[in-house]
Amino acid sequence: MGHATMAEYDVIVVGGGPGGSTVSTLVAMQGHRVLLLEKETFPRYQIGESLLPSTVHGICGLLGVSEELKKAQFMPKRGGTFRWGSSPEPWTFSFAVSAKFSGTTSKAYQVERMKFDQILLDNARHKGVEVRENCSVVDVTESDGRVSGVVFDDADGIRQEASARFVVDASGNRSRIQQGVGGRRIYSDFFKNIALFGYFEGGKRLHEPNSGNILCAAFDSGWFWYIPLTPELTSVGVVLRRDALKRVQGNREKALMALIEECPLIAEHLSEARRVQEGPYGEVRVRKDYSYCQEKFSRPGMLLVGDAACFIDPVFSSGVHLATYSGLLAARSINTVLGGVPAIDEKACFAEYEARYRAEFSRFHDFLVSFYDMHQDEDSYFWSAQKVTNGAGSQLEAFVELVGGGSSDEGALFDSSLVESVLEEGARIQVQAAFGESFDDEPMRTGGLIASTDGMRWAQPAF
């Protein structure tokens, strides 16, 4: 039986979360026709509520949603507080330590993802993306050895087929089409953990100015996150080691409450709180096998973005950062090929995408391996961060830049707005050109590409 066939698009994006909204918006802003298919109807529940400065002040600035985020009055996050390793007392870091996150950019947000993701998806619509919710993509189509479109069931249950020059899978860890790029999903042996989480009202807060910090507390069976989403609402989750996985079998609520009692710092913060038992926050949820990486991130005509490509243990809240950063990289690759000027072929653009995304994932992965050594103190962790990132500043700065999402030295992750970054770059170009100097940055790797002046495409280095 044939499918109803839609008009052809330049790009089809599968998934309306932060990664999908980012890539679709940045491509549509270049005048290309983009279709975004989302299987659910927003707003919808999602975990991953603690953002990094690179997302808030970099990606969200490029997308043009900075004012919307301010209006939403999300909880300000100035850093993190950890009871971790050999130090008996909690220790705190501030984003302001790094010059990359100085001034007004030295904070991020704790967000209710239902609200944050809605802001990004509505912005995609506003920027020209054709968004269709309640549409489930079931497969990709191929033509002449490349992905050429998708097959999906629309909101009325009618199977349809849409074609495009590029398909982006941003549908998350449960993607139904990621196998379309080929290769396997490799799960981490080191981070083969499980997360059990719920929501509480009336939990205590850290003392100012750190009341909005994420609190992470290690204990014998694993570690807890404690994320203040509003003055009253707190996201609380425990990540268990593989030898403690049997603890979550049976009644999830009883398991969570028992584990809280085993961690004195979290138990104290929740001593006067009650668990939310109704609405989208009323369920105690489980997520397992969440650290993995695909063997391939792309094939001709198709890219994997965000969790469809890889995900790492959430102790440093890297999920939304990796999703939106990969969305930016994917948009650059697609915009470059679709724009045709300068002429850089798809293979080179996709190779740049994969190299940069894998490098960012690897930085978090390699540091987290050392961070899980509970015999170290915070100074040792700072040293490990500098080793992994090859940071030129102090060890503490290297740590803050890594956990703030800024260790890649990607300029677009620090600019407060696209217009501002273009103006600053334009001024730099004029000054350097007057002295006969090259104004291009160095590529990340030998034979690699650099970002264009406006950050929306790739360019060849001048040398």
Short mmCIF file of C-alpha atoms in Angstrom, two decimals, residues 49-455:
data_model
loop_
_atom_site.label_atom_id
_atom_site.label_comp_id
_atom_site.label_asym_id
_atom_site.label_seq_id
_atom_site.Cartn_x
_atom_site.Cartn_y
_atom_site.Cartn_z
CA GLU A 49 17.01 20.06 33.91
CA SER A 50 20.35 21.64 34.79
CA LEU A 51 21.82 23.81 32.02
CA LEU A 52 25.36 25.05 31.40
CA PRO A 53 26.43 28.64 30.59
CA SER A 54 27.48 27.62 27.08
CA THR A 55 23.87 26.68 26.30
CA VAL A 56 22.23 29.66 27.96
CA HIS A 57 24.54 32.41 26.69
CA GLY A 58 25.90 30.79 23.53
CA ILE A 59 23.37 28.58 21.77
CA CYS A 60 20.28 30.34 23.13
CA GLY A 61 21.79 33.66 22.08
CA LEU A 62 22.28 32.35 18.53
CA LEU A 63 18.69 31.10 18.51
CA GLY A 64 17.37 34.46 19.71
CA VAL A 65 15.57 33.23 22.84
CA SER A 66 17.56 35.03 25.54
CA GLU A 67 14.70 37.36 26.43
CA GLU A 68 12.21 34.47 26.56
CA LEU A 69 14.48 32.68 29.05
CA LYS A 70 14.64 35.77 31.23
CA LYS A 71 10.86 36.13 31.17
CA ALA A 72 10.46 32.49 32.21
CA GLN A 73 12.22 33.30 35.52
CA PHE A 74 14.07 30.01 35.70
CA MET A 75 16.17 29.35 38.80
CA PRO A 76 19.63 30.97 38.42
CA LYS A 77 22.53 28.51 38.67
CA ARG A 78 25.90 30.06 39.52
CA GLY A 79 27.88 26.85 39.81
CA GLY A 80 27.76 23.52 41.62
CA THR A 81 28.20 22.12 45.09
CA PHE A 82 29.65 18.64 45.60
CA ARG A 83 30.06 16.26 48.51
CA TRP A 84 32.38 14.04 46.51
CA GLY A 85 35.65 12.17 46.78
CA SER A 86 37.88 12.13 49.83
CA SER A 87 36.86 15.59 51.09
CA PRO A 88 34.53 15.17 54.11
CA GLU A 89 32.85 18.54 53.58
CA PRO A 90 30.96 19.80 50.50
CA TRP A 91 32.94 22.00 48.12
CA THR A 92 31.62 24.57 45.68
CA PHE A 93 32.75 25.94 42.33
CA SER A 94 31.52 29.09 40.59
CA PHE A 95 31.27 29.66 36.84
CA ALA A 96 32.60 33.18 37.45
CA VAL A 97 36.07 31.71 38.08
CA SER A 98 36.53 31.38 34.32
CA ALA A 99 37.02 34.46 32.15
CA LYS A 100 34.96 32.69 29.47
CA PHE A 101 31.91 32.92 31.73
CA SER A 102 32.56 36.33 33.26
CA GLY A 103 30.07 39.06 34.10
CA THR A 104 26.46 38.46 33.12
CA THR A 105 27.36 35.11 31.53
CA SER A 106 28.64 33.60 34.78
CA LYS A 107 25.39 31.81 35.48
CA ALA A 108 23.09 29.29 33.84
CA TYR A 109 19.59 28.09 34.74
CA GLN A 110 17.85 25.17 36.36
CA VAL A 111 14.82 24.64 34.14
CA GLU A 112 11.59 22.75 33.99
CA ARG A 113 12.15 21.04 30.67
CA MET A 114 8.47 21.21 29.76
CA LYS A 115 8.79 25.01 29.73
CA PHE A 116 12.33 25.27 28.32
CA ASP A 117 11.73 22.87 25.44
CA GLN A 118 8.46 24.63 24.60
CA ILE A 119 10.33 27.94 24.32
CA LEU A 120 12.82 26.44 21.86
CA LEU A 121 10.15 24.68 19.78
CA ASP A 122 7.94 27.79 19.59
CA ASN A 123 11.01 29.76 18.52
CA ALA A 124 11.65 27.24 15.74
CA ARG A 125 8.13 27.89 14.45
CA HIS A 126 8.67 31.63 14.69
CA LYS A 127 11.91 31.33 12.70
CA GLY A 128 10.15 29.51 9.84
CA VAL A 129 10.38 25.81 10.72
CA GLU A 130 7.30 23.78 9.80
CA VAL A 131 6.63 21.92 13.07
CA ARG A 132 4.32 18.92 13.13
CA GLU A 133 3.64 17.35 16.53
CA ASN A 134 2.16 13.92 17.27
CA CYS A 135 3.96 12.53 14.21
CA SER A 136 5.92 9.31 14.69
CA VAL A 137 8.77 8.61 12.25
CA VAL A 138 9.07 4.89 11.58
CA ASP A 139 11.82 4.67 8.96
CA VAL A 140 14.10 6.52 6.57
CA THR A 141 13.98 6.27 2.78
CA GLU A 142 17.01 5.90 0.53
CA SER A 143 17.89 6.81 -3.01
CA ASP A 144 21.18 6.31 -4.87
CA GLY A 145 23.01 5.22 -1.73
CA ARG A 146 21.96 8.13 0.50
CA VAL A 147 19.13 8.87 2.91
CA SER A 148 16.51 10.88 1.05
CA GLY A 149 13.56 11.23 3.43
CA VAL A 150 11.39 9.63 6.12
CA VAL A 151 8.24 7.59 6.51
CA PHE A 152 6.00 8.68 9.38
CA ASP A 153 2.53 8.32 10.86
CA ASP A 154 0.83 11.71 11.15
CA ALA A 155 -1.46 12.99 13.89
CA ASP A 156 -4.42 11.22 12.25
CA GLY A 157 -2.60 7.92 11.98
CA ILE A 158 -2.11 8.25 8.23
CA ARG A 159 1.23 6.97 6.98
CA GLN A 160 3.08 9.57 4.94
CA GLU A 161 6.40 9.97 3.20
CA ALA A 162 8.43 13.16 3.01
CA SER A 163 11.68 13.70 1.12
CA ALA A 164 14.60 16.04 1.76
CA ARG A 165 18.24 16.55 0.91
CA PHE A 166 19.12 15.89 4.54
CA VAL A 167 17.56 14.04 7.46
CA VAL A 168 18.63 14.83 11.03
CA ASP A 169 17.81 12.31 13.75
CA ALA A 170 17.41 14.27 17.00
CA SER A 171 14.87 11.88 18.50
CA GLY A 172 16.89 10.95 21.59
CA ASN A 173 18.12 7.78 23.21
CA ARG A 174 15.04 5.83 22.09
CA SER A 175 15.49 6.73 18.44
CA ARG A 176 13.77 4.37 16.02
CA ILE A 177 15.86 5.43 13.04
CA GLN A 178 19.43 5.89 14.34
CA GLN A 179 20.37 2.53 12.86
CA GLY A 180 19.85 4.21 9.48
CA VAL A 181 23.43 5.52 9.64
CA GLY A 182 24.84 2.03 10.12
CA GLY A 183 27.09 0.74 12.87
CA ARG A 184 26.20 -0.21 16.43
CA ARG A 185 25.40 1.63 19.65
CA ILE A 186 28.24 0.87 22.06
CA TYR A 187 27.24 0.99 25.73
CA SER A 188 29.83 1.98 28.30
CA ASP A 189 31.12 -0.74 30.59
CA PHE A 190 32.45 1.85 33.04
CA PHE A 191 29.23 3.91 33.29
CA LYS A 192 26.74 1.04 33.20
CA ASN A 193 24.58 2.62 35.91
CA ILE A 194 20.91 3.22 36.58
CA ALA A 195 19.08 6.38 37.66
CA LEU A 196 16.01 6.50 39.93
CA PHE A 197 14.40 9.92 40.34
CA GLY A 198 11.37 11.88 41.54
CA TYR A 199 10.29 15.38 42.64
CA PHE A 200 9.81 16.98 46.05
CA GLU A 201 8.19 20.12 47.40
CA GLY A 202 9.53 22.00 50.39
CA GLY A 203 13.17 20.90 50.14
CA LYS A 204 15.84 23.06 51.74
CA ARG A 205 18.17 25.32 49.76
CA LEU A 206 21.88 26.00 49.99
CA HIS A 207 22.89 29.32 51.50
CA GLU A 208 23.09 32.36 49.21
CA PRO A 209 24.52 33.04 46.72
CA ASN A 210 24.48 29.30 45.96
CA SER A 211 20.81 28.57 46.59
CA GLY A 212 20.27 27.71 42.91
CA ASN A 213 23.30 25.44 42.59
CA ILE A 214 23.00 21.82 41.68
CA LEU A 215 24.00 19.71 44.70
CA CYS A 216 25.68 16.36 44.02
CA ALA A 217 26.37 14.04 46.93
CA ALA A 218 28.20 10.71 46.75
CA PHE A 219 27.44 7.87 49.15
CA ASP A 220 28.20 4.15 49.38
CA SER A 221 25.78 2.99 46.67
CA GLY A 222 26.29 5.83 44.17
CA TRP A 223 25.44 9.53 44.12
CA PHE A 224 22.48 11.91 44.31
CA TRP A 225 21.54 14.96 42.29
CA TYR A 226 19.48 17.67 43.98
CA ILE A 227 18.29 20.35 41.55
CA PRO A 228 16.20 23.32 42.75
CA LEU A 229 13.76 24.05 39.90
CA THR A 230 11.64 26.65 41.71
CA PRO A 231 11.59 27.99 45.28
CA GLU A 232 9.39 24.98 46.16
CA LEU A 233 10.09 22.24 43.57
CA THR A 234 13.23 20.07 43.59
CA SER A 235 14.34 17.32 41.23
CA VAL A 236 16.00 14.52 43.20
CA GLY A 237 17.64 11.50 41.63
CA VAL A 238 20.08 8.78 42.56
CA VAL A 239 22.59 7.18 40.19
CA LEU A 240 23.47 3.67 41.34
CA ARG A 241 26.47 1.55 40.55
CA ARG A 242 25.88 -1.77 38.80
CA ASP A 243 26.32 -3.75 42.04
CA ALA A 244 23.39 -1.85 43.56
CA LEU A 245 20.96 -2.23 40.66
CA LYS A 246 18.83 -4.77 42.51
CA ARG A 247 17.90 -1.96 44.92
CA VAL A 248 15.41 -0.51 42.41
CA GLN A 249 13.48 -3.70 41.83
CA GLY A 250 9.94 -3.68 43.16
CA ASN A 251 8.42 -0.51 44.65
CA ARG A 252 10.31 2.46 43.19
CA GLU A 253 9.11 4.98 45.77
CA LYS A 254 10.21 2.81 48.69
CA ALA A 255 13.55 2.26 47.01
CA LEU A 256 14.11 5.99 46.46
CA MET A 257 13.12 6.92 50.02
CA ALA A 258 15.36 4.22 51.48
CA LEU A 259 18.33 5.40 49.42
CA ILE A 260 17.73 9.01 50.50
CA GLU A 261 18.05 7.91 54.13
CA GLU A 262 21.45 6.41 53.33
CA CYS A 263 22.77 9.80 52.18
CA PRO A 264 22.72 12.17 55.19
CA LEU A 265 23.26 15.38 53.20
CA ILE A 266 20.28 14.74 50.92
CA ALA A 267 18.16 13.38 53.76
CA GLU A 268 18.74 16.61 55.69
CA HIS A 269 17.75 18.76 52.72
CA LEU A 270 14.54 16.74 52.34
CA SER A 271 13.73 16.43 56.06
CA GLU A 272 10.75 18.80 55.77
CA ALA A 273 9.79 17.96 52.17
CA ARG A 274 7.10 15.78 50.62
CA ARG A 275 7.28 13.87 47.36
CA VAL A 276 5.04 15.19 44.58
CA GLN A 277 2.48 12.47 43.80
CA GLU A 278 0.34 13.96 41.06
CA GLY A 279 0.75 15.49 37.63
CA PRO A 280 3.83 15.12 35.40
CA TYR A 281 6.14 15.22 38.44
CA GLY A 282 4.19 12.62 40.42
CA GLU A 283 5.94 9.52 39.10
CA VAL A 284 9.16 7.94 40.36
CA ARG A 285 11.02 7.15 37.15
CA VAL A 286 13.93 4.91 36.13
CA ARG A 287 16.46 5.30 33.36
CA LYS A 288 19.12 2.69 32.67
CA ASP A 289 21.98 2.02 30.26
CA TYR A 290 22.21 5.71 29.46
CA SER A 291 25.93 6.04 28.68
CA TYR A 292 26.70 5.05 25.09
CA CYS A 293 28.15 6.18 21.78
CA GLN A 294 27.24 5.27 18.21
CA GLU A 295 29.97 3.84 16.00
CA LYS A 296 28.90 6.28 13.27
CA PHE A 297 27.29 9.72 13.60
CA SER A 298 26.52 10.18 9.93
CA ARG A 299 26.12 8.75 6.45
CA PRO A 300 25.36 10.47 3.14
CA GLY A 301 22.18 12.47 3.64
CA MET A 302 21.82 11.84 7.39
CA LEU A 303 23.23 13.08 10.71
CA LEU A 304 22.64 11.96 14.30
CA VAL A 305 22.31 14.81 16.80
CA GLY A 306 22.27 14.80 20.61
CA ASP A 307 21.26 11.62 22.41
CA ALA A 308 20.63 9.81 19.12
CA ALA A 309 24.43 9.82 18.72
CA CYS A 310 25.77 9.60 22.28
CA PHE A 311 25.11 10.28 25.95
CA ILE A 312 27.30 10.33 29.04
CA ASP A 313 26.70 10.03 32.80
CA PRO A 314 24.77 13.14 33.99
CA VAL A 315 26.90 14.21 36.95
CA PHE A 316 27.93 17.44 35.14
CA SER A 317 24.59 18.08 33.42
CA SER A 318 26.10 17.75 29.96
CA GLY A 319 23.03 16.34 28.19
CA VAL A 320 21.41 19.56 26.92
CA HIS A 321 24.84 21.05 26.21
CA LEU A 322 25.84 18.12 23.99
CA ALA A 323 22.45 18.16 22.26
CA THR A 324 22.45 21.87 21.44
CA TYR A 325 26.16 21.99 20.61
CA SER A 326 25.75 19.10 18.17
CA GLY A 327 22.71 20.92 16.76
CA LEU A 328 24.91 23.95 16.04
CA LEU A 329 27.61 21.79 14.42
CA ALA A 330 25.05 19.93 12.32
CA ALA A 331 23.44 23.20 11.19
CA ARG A 332 26.81 24.52 10.07
CA SER A 333 27.44 21.38 8.03
CA ILE A 334 24.01 21.45 6.36
CA ASN A 335 24.04 25.21 5.75
CA THR A 336 27.44 24.95 4.10
CA VAL A 337 26.33 22.27 1.64
CA LEU A 338 22.95 23.87 0.90
CA GLY A 339 24.46 27.34 0.50
CA GLY A 340 27.11 26.19 -1.93
CA VAL A 341 29.41 29.16 -1.20
CA PRO A 342 32.12 28.53 -0.32
CA ALA A 343 32.11 25.19 -2.09
CA ILE A 344 32.84 22.53 0.56
CA ASP A 345 31.49 19.07 -0.10
CA GLU A 346 29.20 17.10 2.17
CA LYS A 347 31.85 14.56 3.10
CA ALA A 348 34.17 17.23 4.50
CA CYS A 349 31.34 19.00 6.34
CA PHE A 350 30.07 15.79 7.92
CA ALA A 351 33.61 14.80 8.90
CA GLU A 352 34.03 18.14 10.67
CA TYR A 353 30.72 17.62 12.47
CA GLU A 354 31.63 14.18 13.70
CA ALA A 355 35.18 15.08 14.72
CA ARG A 356 34.06 18.05 16.82
CA TYR A 357 31.12 16.30 18.42
CA ARG A 358 33.19 13.23 19.30
CA ALA A 359 35.92 15.45 20.74
CA GLU A 360 33.45 17.21 23.04
CA PHE A 361 31.88 13.93 24.13
CA SER A 362 35.34 12.46 24.78
CA ARG A 363 36.38 15.38 26.99
CA PHE A 364 33.44 14.74 29.31
CA HIS A 365 33.89 10.97 29.16
CA ASP A 366 37.61 10.98 29.92
CA PHE A 367 37.27 13.42 32.78
CA LEU A 368 34.32 11.55 34.31
CA VAL A 369 36.37 8.35 34.44
CA SER A 370 38.83 10.11 36.75
CA PHE A 371 36.04 11.96 38.60
CA TYR A 372 34.53 8.63 39.69
CA ASP A 373 37.71 7.87 41.63
CA MET A 374 36.39 8.64 45.11
CA HIS A 375 39.85 8.49 46.65
CA GLN A 376 40.79 11.90 45.21
CA ASP A 377 40.08 15.37 46.57
CA GLU A 378 38.83 18.39 44.64
CA ASP A 379 42.36 19.57 43.78
CA SER A 380 43.05 16.25 42.09
CA TYR A 381 39.83 16.58 40.08
CA PHE A 382 40.87 20.08 38.99
CA TRP A 383 44.24 18.70 37.87
CA SER A 384 42.50 15.93 35.90
CA ALA A 385 40.32 18.50 34.14
CA GLN A 386 43.37 20.47 33.04
CA LYS A 387 45.01 17.29 31.77
CA VAL A 388 41.96 16.27 29.73
CA THR A 389 41.33 19.72 28.23
CA ASN A 390 44.94 20.93 27.89
CA GLY A 391 43.75 24.16 29.47
CA ALA A 392 46.16 27.09 29.51
CA GLY A 393 44.77 28.64 32.70
CA SER A 394 44.71 27.34 36.25
CA GLN A 395 43.52 23.87 37.13
CA LEU A 396 40.35 25.31 38.69
CA GLU A 397 39.64 27.33 35.52
CA ALA A 398 40.07 24.19 33.42
CA PHE A 399 37.57 22.37 35.64
CA VAL A 400 35.02 25.19 35.46
CA GLU A 401 35.38 25.58 31.69
CA LEU A 402 34.90 21.85 31.19
CA VAL A 403 31.81 21.53 33.40
CA GLY A 404 30.45 24.82 32.02
CA GLY A 405 30.60 23.49 28.45
CA GLY A 406 33.37 25.84 27.34
CA SER A 407 36.46 23.65 27.01
CA SER A 408 36.07 23.34 23.22
CA ASP A 409 37.05 27.04 22.79
CA GLU A 410 34.07 27.32 20.44
CA GLY A 411 33.45 31.06 20.17
CA ALA A 412 29.73 30.67 19.53
CA LEU A 413 29.30 29.14 22.98
CA PHE A 414 30.31 32.35 24.75
CA ASP A 415 28.64 35.13 22.74
CA SER A 416 25.55 36.68 24.27
CA SER A 417 23.90 37.24 20.89
CA LEU A 418 24.50 36.53 17.22
CA VAL A 419 24.43 40.20 16.27
CA GLU A 420 26.94 41.04 18.97
CA SER A 421 29.28 38.24 17.90
CA VAL A 422 29.13 39.29 14.24
CA LEU A 423 29.89 42.92 15.12
CA GLU A 424 32.81 41.91 17.34
CA GLU A 425 34.14 39.57 14.68
CA GLY A 426 33.71 42.23 12.02
CA ALA A 427 35.74 44.71 14.04
CA ARG A 428 38.47 42.14 14.59
CA ILE A 429 38.60 41.34 10.89
CA GLN A 430 38.94 45.03 9.96
CA VAL A 431 41.77 45.62 12.41
CA GLN A 432 43.66 42.50 11.41
CA ALA A 433 43.13 43.11 7.71
CA ALA A 434 44.57 46.61 8.08
CA PHE A 435 47.78 45.04 9.36
CA GLY A 436 47.82 42.36 6.68
CA GLU A 437 47.22 39.51 9.13
CA SER A 438 45.08 36.42 8.65
CA PHE A 439 41.83 36.74 10.57
CA ASP A 440 40.83 33.06 10.43
CA ASP A 441 41.09 30.83 13.49
CA GLU A 442 43.05 27.63 13.36
CA PRO A 443 41.13 24.43 12.58
CA MET A 444 40.58 21.94 15.37
CA ARG A 445 42.47 19.24 13.46
CA THR A 446 44.84 18.88 10.55
CA GLY A 447 42.91 19.32 7.33
CA GLY A 448 39.84 20.49 9.20
CA LEU A 449 37.49 23.43 8.75
CA ILE A 450 36.79 26.57 10.78
CA ALA A 451 33.56 28.37 11.59
CA SER A 452 32.44 31.18 9.30
CA THR A 453 32.33 34.74 10.60
CA ASP A 454 28.66 34.52 11.55
CA GLY A 455 29.07 31.04 13.02
#
